[in-house]
Amino acid sequence: MAKHLNEDLAILLLDFEKAYDRVDWNFLQGTLQRLGFEDSWINGVSALYSSASSRVLLARDKGMRFFITRSIRQGCPLAPFLFLFFAEALHMYLAGEHVGLTGLQISECSKQVLDQEFADDTNLYLQGQVENLQKEKEVLQVFCSASGALINWHKIVGFWVCSSPVPDWSPADGFQRVPRGTAIKYLGCQIGLNLSPEAYITPLLTFIRRKLIYWSNRKLSLAGRVVICNQVLLATMWYIASSWLFSRSLLGQIQRLVRNFLWSGKYDSPSRAKVAWSLITLPISQGGLGVVAPLQQCKTLLGKLIIRSFLPGKAPWKHL
């Protein structure tokens, strides 16, 4: 989108230190009130946390009991939802007109995209001018002071999508710029600008081969190898396939690895297939082995995006 509109854009991947542990309860309670939750519900949630206390155990000696004033406990069913409200406060603050940040403009829907929240992972989409980026840093410092959050500035990673020369902003402010053609792993996927197909293919194939090496040392029956193919080997790619179209070359390489393991039980031993692949992928009730067909599964996962695009609402991703 930024290239199409010839905009200078900086994409920043923020890193919050101990995100769940640093949530301030007073700030969270105030956020819930601003979002319109009933006082009785807020008081009930606060009661679950305000009475929490802890001790320090050193050798066999227990320290004095002290009350905890922040953090939402990971593992608590309520914690992910509470953190979403915490992240919503950051979104509302960044989007405030008084803040004055400029993000990615989407002219088709007359909207501006500034941030995306994935649990405790936050992405920022900002116009690439130095003044805008410096203002962003000041805004985040204010939010951290109010909420108890803490950003690892030297772990911030980002990309420049610029038509003009890149401003020399990153080295002095603890920002690591990822050059074009270089991939980094984020949320389980390889991302970057102007990446070659190998940047996506190689890590996935390496991961599958590593799994094959482990399971090749086990004496498995044919039925056991079918289970490993479906639940371990092929399952590693469905998460990525739900948002990225695999090339037929990559799917062919994965299919060969699965086929060789299925018939030989080894990752590095090519074996002549005893049954055609089209029969292997048939359901057991139809005489097949029930192996998931990678190409059809990938198309099905991407088809979900088409279905979601017809649902009510004008989300920016639909225009993109």
CSV table of C-alpha atoms in Angstrom, one decimal:
chain,number,residue,atom,x,y,z
A,1,MET,CA,0.0,0.0,0.0
A,2,ALA,CA,2.8,2.5,0.9
A,3,LYS,CA,4.7,1.7,-2.3
A,4,HIS,CA,1.5,2.1,-4.3
A,5,LEU,CA,0.8,5.5,-2.8
A,6,ASN,CA,4.5,6.5,-2.9
A,7,GLU,CA,4.6,7.2,0.9
A,8,ASP,CA,7.5,7.1,3.2
A,9,LEU,CA,6.5,4.6,5.9
A,10,ALA,CA,8.2,3.1,8.9
A,11,ILE,CA,7.0,-0.2,10.4
A,12,LEU,CA,8.1,-0.7,14.0
A,13,LEU,CA,7.8,-3.9,15.9
A,14,LEU,CA,7.7,-2.9,19.6
A,15,ASP,CA,9.0,-5.1,22.4
A,16,PHE,CA,7.4,-4.6,25.8
A,17,GLU,CA,9.4,-6.0,28.7
A,18,LYS,CA,7.4,-8.5,30.9
A,19,ALA,CA,4.2,-7.2,29.3
A,20,TYR,CA,1.8,-9.0,31.6
A,21,ASP,CA,3.8,-8.5,34.7
A,22,ARG,CA,4.0,-4.7,34.4
A,23,VAL,CA,0.3,-3.9,34.0
A,24,ASP,CA,-0.7,-1.4,36.7
A,25,TRP,CA,-4.0,-2.2,38.3
A,26,ASN,CA,-5.1,1.4,38.9
A,27,PHE,CA,-4.5,2.2,35.2
A,28,LEU,CA,-6.3,-0.9,34.1
A,29,GLN,CA,-9.3,-0.1,36.4
A,30,GLY,CA,-9.4,3.4,34.9
A,31,THR,CA,-9.3,2.0,31.4
A,32,LEU,CA,-12.2,-0.3,32.1
A,33,GLN,CA,-14.2,2.6,33.4
A,34,ARG,CA,-13.5,4.7,30.3
A,35,LEU,CA,-14.6,1.7,28.1
A,36,GLY,CA,-18.0,1.8,29.8
A,37,PHE,CA,-17.9,-1.4,32.0
A,38,GLU,CA,-20.3,-1.5,35.0
A,39,ASP,CA,-18.8,-0.6,38.3
A,40,SER,CA,-20.0,-3.9,39.8
A,41,TRP,CA,-18.1,-5.9,37.2
A,42,ILE,CA,-15.0,-3.8,37.6
A,43,ASN,CA,-15.1,-4.2,41.4
A,44,GLY,CA,-15.5,-7.9,41.0
A,45,VAL,CA,-12.4,-8.1,38.7
A,46,SER,CA,-10.4,-5.9,41.1
A,47,ALA,CA,-11.3,-8.1,44.0
A,48,LEU,CA,-9.6,-11.0,42.3
A,49,TYR,CA,-6.3,-9.1,42.1
A,50,SER,CA,-6.3,-6.6,44.9
A,51,SER,CA,-6.2,-9.2,47.6
A,52,ALA,CA,-3.2,-11.1,46.0
A,53,SER,CA,0.0,-11.2,48.1
A,54,SER,CA,3.3,-13.0,48.0
A,55,ARG,CA,6.4,-13.9,50.0
A,56,VAL,CA,10.1,-14.4,49.1
A,57,LEU,CA,11.4,-17.8,50.0
A,58,LEU,CA,15.1,-17.9,50.6
A,59,ALA,CA,16.4,-21.3,51.6
A,60,ARG,CA,13.9,-22.3,54.3
A,61,ASP,CA,13.2,-18.8,55.5
A,62,LYS,CA,10.0,-17.0,54.4
A,63,GLY,CA,10.0,-13.3,54.1
A,64,MET,CA,7.4,-10.8,55.1
A,65,ARG,CA,4.1,-11.0,53.2
A,66,PHE,CA,3.6,-8.1,50.8
A,67,PHE,CA,0.7,-7.2,48.6
A,68,ILE,CA,1.0,-7.1,44.8
A,69,THR,CA,-0.1,-3.9,43.1
A,70,ARG,CA,0.4,-4.8,39.4
A,71,SER,CA,0.6,-7.7,36.9
A,72,ILE,CA,-2.1,-9.9,35.6
A,73,ARG,CA,-1.4,-13.6,36.2
A,74,GLN,CA,-0.5,-15.6,33.1
A,75,GLY,CA,-2.6,-18.8,33.1
A,76,CYS,CA,-5.6,-17.0,34.5
A,77,PRO,CA,-8.5,-17.3,31.9
A,78,LEU,CA,-9.3,-13.7,32.4
A,79,ALA,CA,-5.7,-12.4,31.9
A,80,PRO,CA,-5.7,-12.3,28.0
A,81,PHE,CA,-8.9,-10.3,27.9
A,82,LEU,CA,-7.7,-7.8,30.5
A,83,PHE,CA,-4.5,-7.3,28.6
A,84,LEU,CA,-6.5,-6.6,25.4
A,85,PHE,CA,-8.2,-3.8,27.3
A,86,PHE,CA,-4.8,-2.6,28.4
A,87,ALA,CA,-3.7,-2.6,24.7
A,88,GLU,CA,-6.9,-0.9,23.7
A,89,ALA,CA,-5.8,2.0,25.9
A,90,LEU,CA,-2.6,2.3,23.9
A,91,HIS,CA,-4.5,2.3,20.7
A,92,MET,CA,-6.9,5.0,21.8
A,93,TYR,CA,-4.0,7.2,23.0
A,94,LEU,CA,-2.0,6.8,19.8
A,95,ALA,CA,-5.1,7.6,17.7
A,96,GLY,CA,-6.0,10.7,19.7
A,97,GLU,CA,-6.2,13.9,17.6
A,98,HIS,CA,-4.2,15.8,20.3
A,99,VAL,CA,-1.3,13.4,19.8
A,100,GLY,CA,-0.8,14.3,16.2
A,101,LEU,CA,0.9,11.1,14.9
A,102,THR,CA,0.6,10.3,11.2
A,103,GLY,CA,0.3,6.7,10.1
A,104,LEU,CA,-0.5,4.8,6.9
A,105,GLN,CA,-3.3,6.5,5.0
A,106,ILE,CA,-5.8,4.3,3.3
A,107,SER,CA,-7.7,6.6,0.9
A,108,GLU,CA,-10.2,4.0,-0.2
A,109,CYS,CA,-11.8,3.9,3.2
A,110,SER,CA,-10.7,7.3,4.5
A,111,LYS,CA,-8.9,5.7,7.4
A,112,GLN,CA,-5.5,5.9,9.0
A,113,VAL,CA,-3.7,2.8,10.3
A,114,LEU,CA,-1.4,3.6,13.2
A,115,ASP,CA,-1.0,0.3,15.1
A,116,GLN,CA,-1.9,-3.3,15.4
A,117,GLU,CA,-2.1,-5.3,18.6
A,118,PHE,CA,-1.4,-9.1,18.7
A,119,ALA,CA,-1.8,-9.9,22.5
A,120,ASP,CA,1.5,-8.4,23.9
A,121,ASP,CA,3.0,-7.7,20.4
A,122,THR,CA,2.4,-4.2,19.0
A,123,ASN,CA,3.2,-2.9,15.5
A,124,LEU,CA,3.3,0.7,14.5
A,125,TYR,CA,2.8,2.1,11.0
A,126,LEU,CA,4.2,5.6,10.9
A,127,GLN,CA,5.1,8.2,8.3
A,128,GLY,CA,8.8,8.0,7.9
A,129,GLN,CA,9.7,11.6,8.8
A,130,VAL,CA,12.1,12.0,11.6
A,131,GLU,CA,9.8,14.4,13.5
A,132,ASN,CA,6.9,11.9,13.4
A,133,LEU,CA,9.1,9.1,14.7
A,134,GLN,CA,10.5,11.3,17.5
A,135,LYS,CA,7.0,12.3,18.5
A,136,GLU,CA,6.1,8.6,18.6
A,137,LYS,CA,8.9,7.9,21.0
A,138,GLU,CA,7.7,10.7,23.3
A,139,VAL,CA,4.1,9.5,23.2
A,140,LEU,CA,5.2,5.9,24.1
A,141,GLN,CA,7.2,7.3,27.1
A,142,VAL,CA,4.1,9.1,28.4
A,143,PHE,CA,2.0,5.9,28.0
A,144,CYS,CA,4.6,3.9,29.9
A,145,SER,CA,4.8,6.3,32.7
A,146,ALA,CA,1.0,6.2,33.2
A,147,SER,CA,0.5,2.5,32.7
A,148,GLY,CA,3.6,0.9,34.2
A,149,ALA,CA,4.6,-0.6,30.9
A,150,LEU,CA,8.3,-0.6,29.8
A,151,ILE,CA,9.6,-0.8,26.3
A,152,ASN,CA,12.9,-2.3,25.4
A,153,TRP,CA,14.1,0.4,23.0
A,154,HIS,CA,17.1,-1.5,21.9
A,155,LYS,CA,15.0,-4.4,20.8
A,156,ILE,CA,12.7,-2.5,18.6
A,157,VAL,CA,12.9,-3.8,15.0
A,158,GLY,CA,11.5,-2.2,11.9
A,159,PHE,CA,11.4,-1.7,8.2
A,160,TRP,CA,11.5,1.4,6.0
A,161,VAL,CA,9.2,1.6,3.0
A,162,CYS,CA,10.5,4.8,1.5
A,163,SER,CA,10.7,6.4,-1.8
A,164,SER,CA,13.3,8.9,-0.5
A,165,PRO,CA,16.6,8.3,1.3
A,166,VAL,CA,16.2,6.7,4.7
A,167,PRO,CA,16.6,9.2,7.6
A,168,ASP,CA,19.5,8.4,9.9
A,169,TRP,CA,17.2,8.1,12.9
A,170,SER,CA,17.7,4.5,14.0
A,171,PRO,CA,21.3,4.1,15.5
A,172,ALA,CA,21.0,6.8,18.1
A,173,ASP,CA,17.5,5.8,19.3
A,174,GLY,CA,18.0,2.1,19.8
A,175,PHE,CA,16.1,1.2,16.7
A,176,GLN,CA,17.4,-1.7,14.5
A,177,ARG,CA,16.5,-1.3,10.9
A,178,VAL,CA,16.1,-4.5,8.9
A,179,PRO,CA,17.6,-4.0,5.4
A,180,ARG,CA,15.8,-5.0,2.3
A,181,GLY,CA,16.2,-8.7,1.4
A,182,THR,CA,16.7,-9.7,5.0
A,183,ALA,CA,14.1,-11.7,6.9
A,184,ILE,CA,13.3,-11.9,10.6
A,185,LYS,CA,10.9,-14.2,12.4
A,186,TYR,CA,7.9,-12.5,13.8
A,187,LEU,CA,4.8,-14.3,15.2
A,188,GLY,CA,6.0,-17.5,13.7
A,189,CYS,CA,6.4,-16.2,10.1
A,190,GLN,CA,9.4,-14.9,8.1
A,191,ILE,CA,8.8,-11.2,7.2
A,192,GLY,CA,10.8,-8.6,5.4
A,193,LEU,CA,10.9,-6.4,2.3
A,194,ASN,CA,11.8,-7.6,-1.1
A,195,LEU,CA,12.4,-11.2,0.1
A,196,SER,CA,13.4,-13.9,-2.2
A,197,PRO,CA,11.3,-17.1,-2.2
A,198,GLU,CA,14.2,-18.9,-0.5
A,199,ALA,CA,13.8,-16.7,2.6
A,200,TYR,CA,10.4,-18.2,3.1
A,201,ILE,CA,11.1,-21.7,1.9
A,202,THR,CA,14.4,-22.5,3.6
A,203,PRO,CA,13.3,-22.0,7.3
A,204,LEU,CA,10.2,-24.1,6.9
A,205,LEU,CA,11.9,-27.0,5.1
A,206,THR,CA,14.7,-26.9,7.7
A,207,PHE,CA,12.1,-27.2,10.5
A,208,ILE,CA,10.3,-30.1,8.8
A,209,ARG,CA,13.6,-31.9,8.2
A,210,ARG,CA,14.5,-31.5,11.8
A,211,LYS,CA,11.2,-33.1,12.8
A,212,LEU,CA,11.8,-35.9,10.3
A,213,ILE,CA,15.2,-36.7,11.8
A,214,TYR,CA,13.6,-37.1,15.2
A,215,TRP,CA,10.8,-39.4,14.1
A,216,SER,CA,13.0,-41.4,11.7
A,217,ASN,CA,14.7,-43.0,14.7
A,218,ARG,CA,11.4,-44.4,15.9
A,219,LYS,CA,10.1,-47.8,14.6
A,220,LEU,CA,6.6,-46.8,13.5
A,221,SER,CA,4.0,-48.7,11.6
A,222,LEU,CA,2.4,-47.3,8.4
A,223,ALA,CA,-0.6,-46.0,10.4
A,224,GLY,CA,1.8,-44.4,12.9
A,225,ARG,CA,3.7,-42.6,10.1
A,226,VAL,CA,0.4,-41.3,8.7
A,227,VAL,CA,-0.4,-39.8,12.1
A,228,ILE,CA,3.0,-38.1,12.3
A,229,CYS,CA,2.6,-36.8,8.7
A,230,ASN,CA,-0.7,-35.2,9.5
A,231,GLN,CA,-0.3,-34.1,13.1
A,232,VAL,CA,3.4,-33.2,13.2
A,233,LEU,CA,5.0,-32.6,9.8
A,234,LEU,CA,2.2,-31.0,7.8
A,235,ALA,CA,0.7,-29.3,10.9
A,236,THR,CA,3.8,-27.0,11.1
A,237,MET,CA,2.8,-25.2,7.9
A,238,TRP,CA,-0.9,-24.6,8.4
A,239,TYR,CA,-0.4,-21.5,10.6
A,240,ILE,CA,1.7,-19.8,7.9
A,241,ALA,CA,-0.5,-21.1,5.1
A,242,SER,CA,-3.5,-19.3,6.6
A,243,SER,CA,-2.0,-16.0,5.6
A,244,TRP,CA,0.5,-16.7,2.8
A,245,LEU,CA,0.2,-18.5,-0.5
A,246,PHE,CA,2.8,-21.2,-0.9
A,247,SER,CA,4.4,-21.7,-4.2
A,248,ARG,CA,3.9,-25.0,-6.0
A,249,SER,CA,7.7,-25.6,-5.8
A,250,LEU,CA,7.6,-25.4,-2.0
A,251,LEU,CA,4.5,-27.6,-1.8
A,252,GLY,CA,6.2,-30.1,-4.1
A,253,GLN,CA,9.3,-30.3,-1.9
A,254,ILE,CA,7.2,-30.8,1.2
A,255,GLN,CA,5.1,-33.5,-0.5
A,256,ARG,CA,8.3,-35.4,-1.4
A,257,LEU,CA,9.6,-35.2,2.2
A,258,VAL,CA,6.3,-36.5,3.5
A,259,ARG,CA,6.0,-39.2,0.8
A,260,ASN,CA,9.6,-40.5,1.4
A,261,PHE,CA,9.0,-40.7,5.2
A,262,LEU,CA,5.6,-42.3,4.7
A,263,TRP,CA,7.0,-45.3,2.7
A,264,SER,CA,10.5,-45.6,4.0
A,265,GLY,CA,10.2,-44.3,7.6
A,266,LYS,CA,13.4,-42.3,7.0
A,267,TYR,CA,13.8,-38.6,6.2
A,268,ASP,CA,16.8,-39.1,3.8
A,269,SER,CA,15.8,-42.3,2.1
A,270,PRO,CA,14.0,-41.8,-1.2
A,271,SER,CA,11.5,-44.6,-1.6
A,272,ARG,CA,9.3,-45.7,-4.5
A,273,ALA,CA,5.7,-44.9,-3.7
A,274,LYS,CA,3.5,-48.0,-3.5
A,275,VAL,CA,0.3,-46.1,-4.1
A,276,ALA,CA,-0.4,-42.9,-6.1
A,277,TRP,CA,-0.5,-39.7,-4.1
A,278,SER,CA,-4.0,-39.0,-5.2
A,279,LEU,CA,-5.1,-42.2,-3.5
A,280,ILE,CA,-3.1,-41.6,-0.3
A,281,THR,CA,-5.0,-38.3,0.3
A,282,LEU,CA,-8.4,-40.0,0.0
A,283,PRO,CA,-10.3,-40.6,3.3
A,284,ILE,CA,-9.9,-43.9,4.9
A,285,SER,CA,-13.6,-44.7,4.2
A,286,GLN,CA,-12.8,-44.4,0.5
A,287,GLY,CA,-9.8,-46.6,0.6
A,288,GLY,CA,-7.1,-44.0,1.1
A,289,LEU,CA,-4.8,-43.3,4.0
A,290,GLY,CA,-6.3,-39.9,5.0
A,291,VAL,CA,-3.1,-37.9,4.5
A,292,VAL,CA,-3.9,-34.2,4.2
A,293,ALA,CA,-3.3,-32.8,0.7
A,294,PRO,CA,-1.1,-29.7,1.2
A,295,LEU,CA,-2.3,-27.8,-1.9
A,296,GLN,CA,-6.0,-28.3,-1.1
A,297,GLN,CA,-5.5,-27.5,2.5
A,298,CYS,CA,-3.6,-24.2,1.7
A,299,LYS,CA,-6.4,-23.1,-0.6
A,300,THR,CA,-9.0,-23.9,2.0
A,301,LEU,CA,-7.2,-21.8,4.7
A,302,LEU,CA,-6.8,-18.8,2.4
A,303,GLY,CA,-10.5,-19.2,1.4
A,304,LYS,CA,-11.4,-18.3,4.9
A,305,LEU,CA,-10.2,-14.7,4.2
A,306,ILE,CA,-12.6,-14.5,1.2
A,307,ILE,CA,-15.5,-15.6,3.4
A,308,ARG,CA,-14.5,-13.1,6.1
A,309,SER,CA,-14.3,-10.3,3.6
A,310,PHE,CA,-18.1,-10.7,2.9
A,311,LEU,CA,-19.0,-10.3,6.6
A,312,PRO,CA,-20.4,-6.9,7.8
A,313,GLY,CA,-17.9,-4.2,8.6
A,314,LYS,CA,-15.4,-2.0,6.8
A,315,ALA,CA,-12.1,-3.2,8.3
A,316,PRO,CA,-9.0,-1.7,6.7
A,317,TRP,CA,-7.6,-5.1,5.8
A,318,LYS,CA,-10.5,-5.7,3.4
A,319,HIS,CA,-9.5,-2.6,1.4
A,320,LEU,CA,-5.8,-3.7,1.5
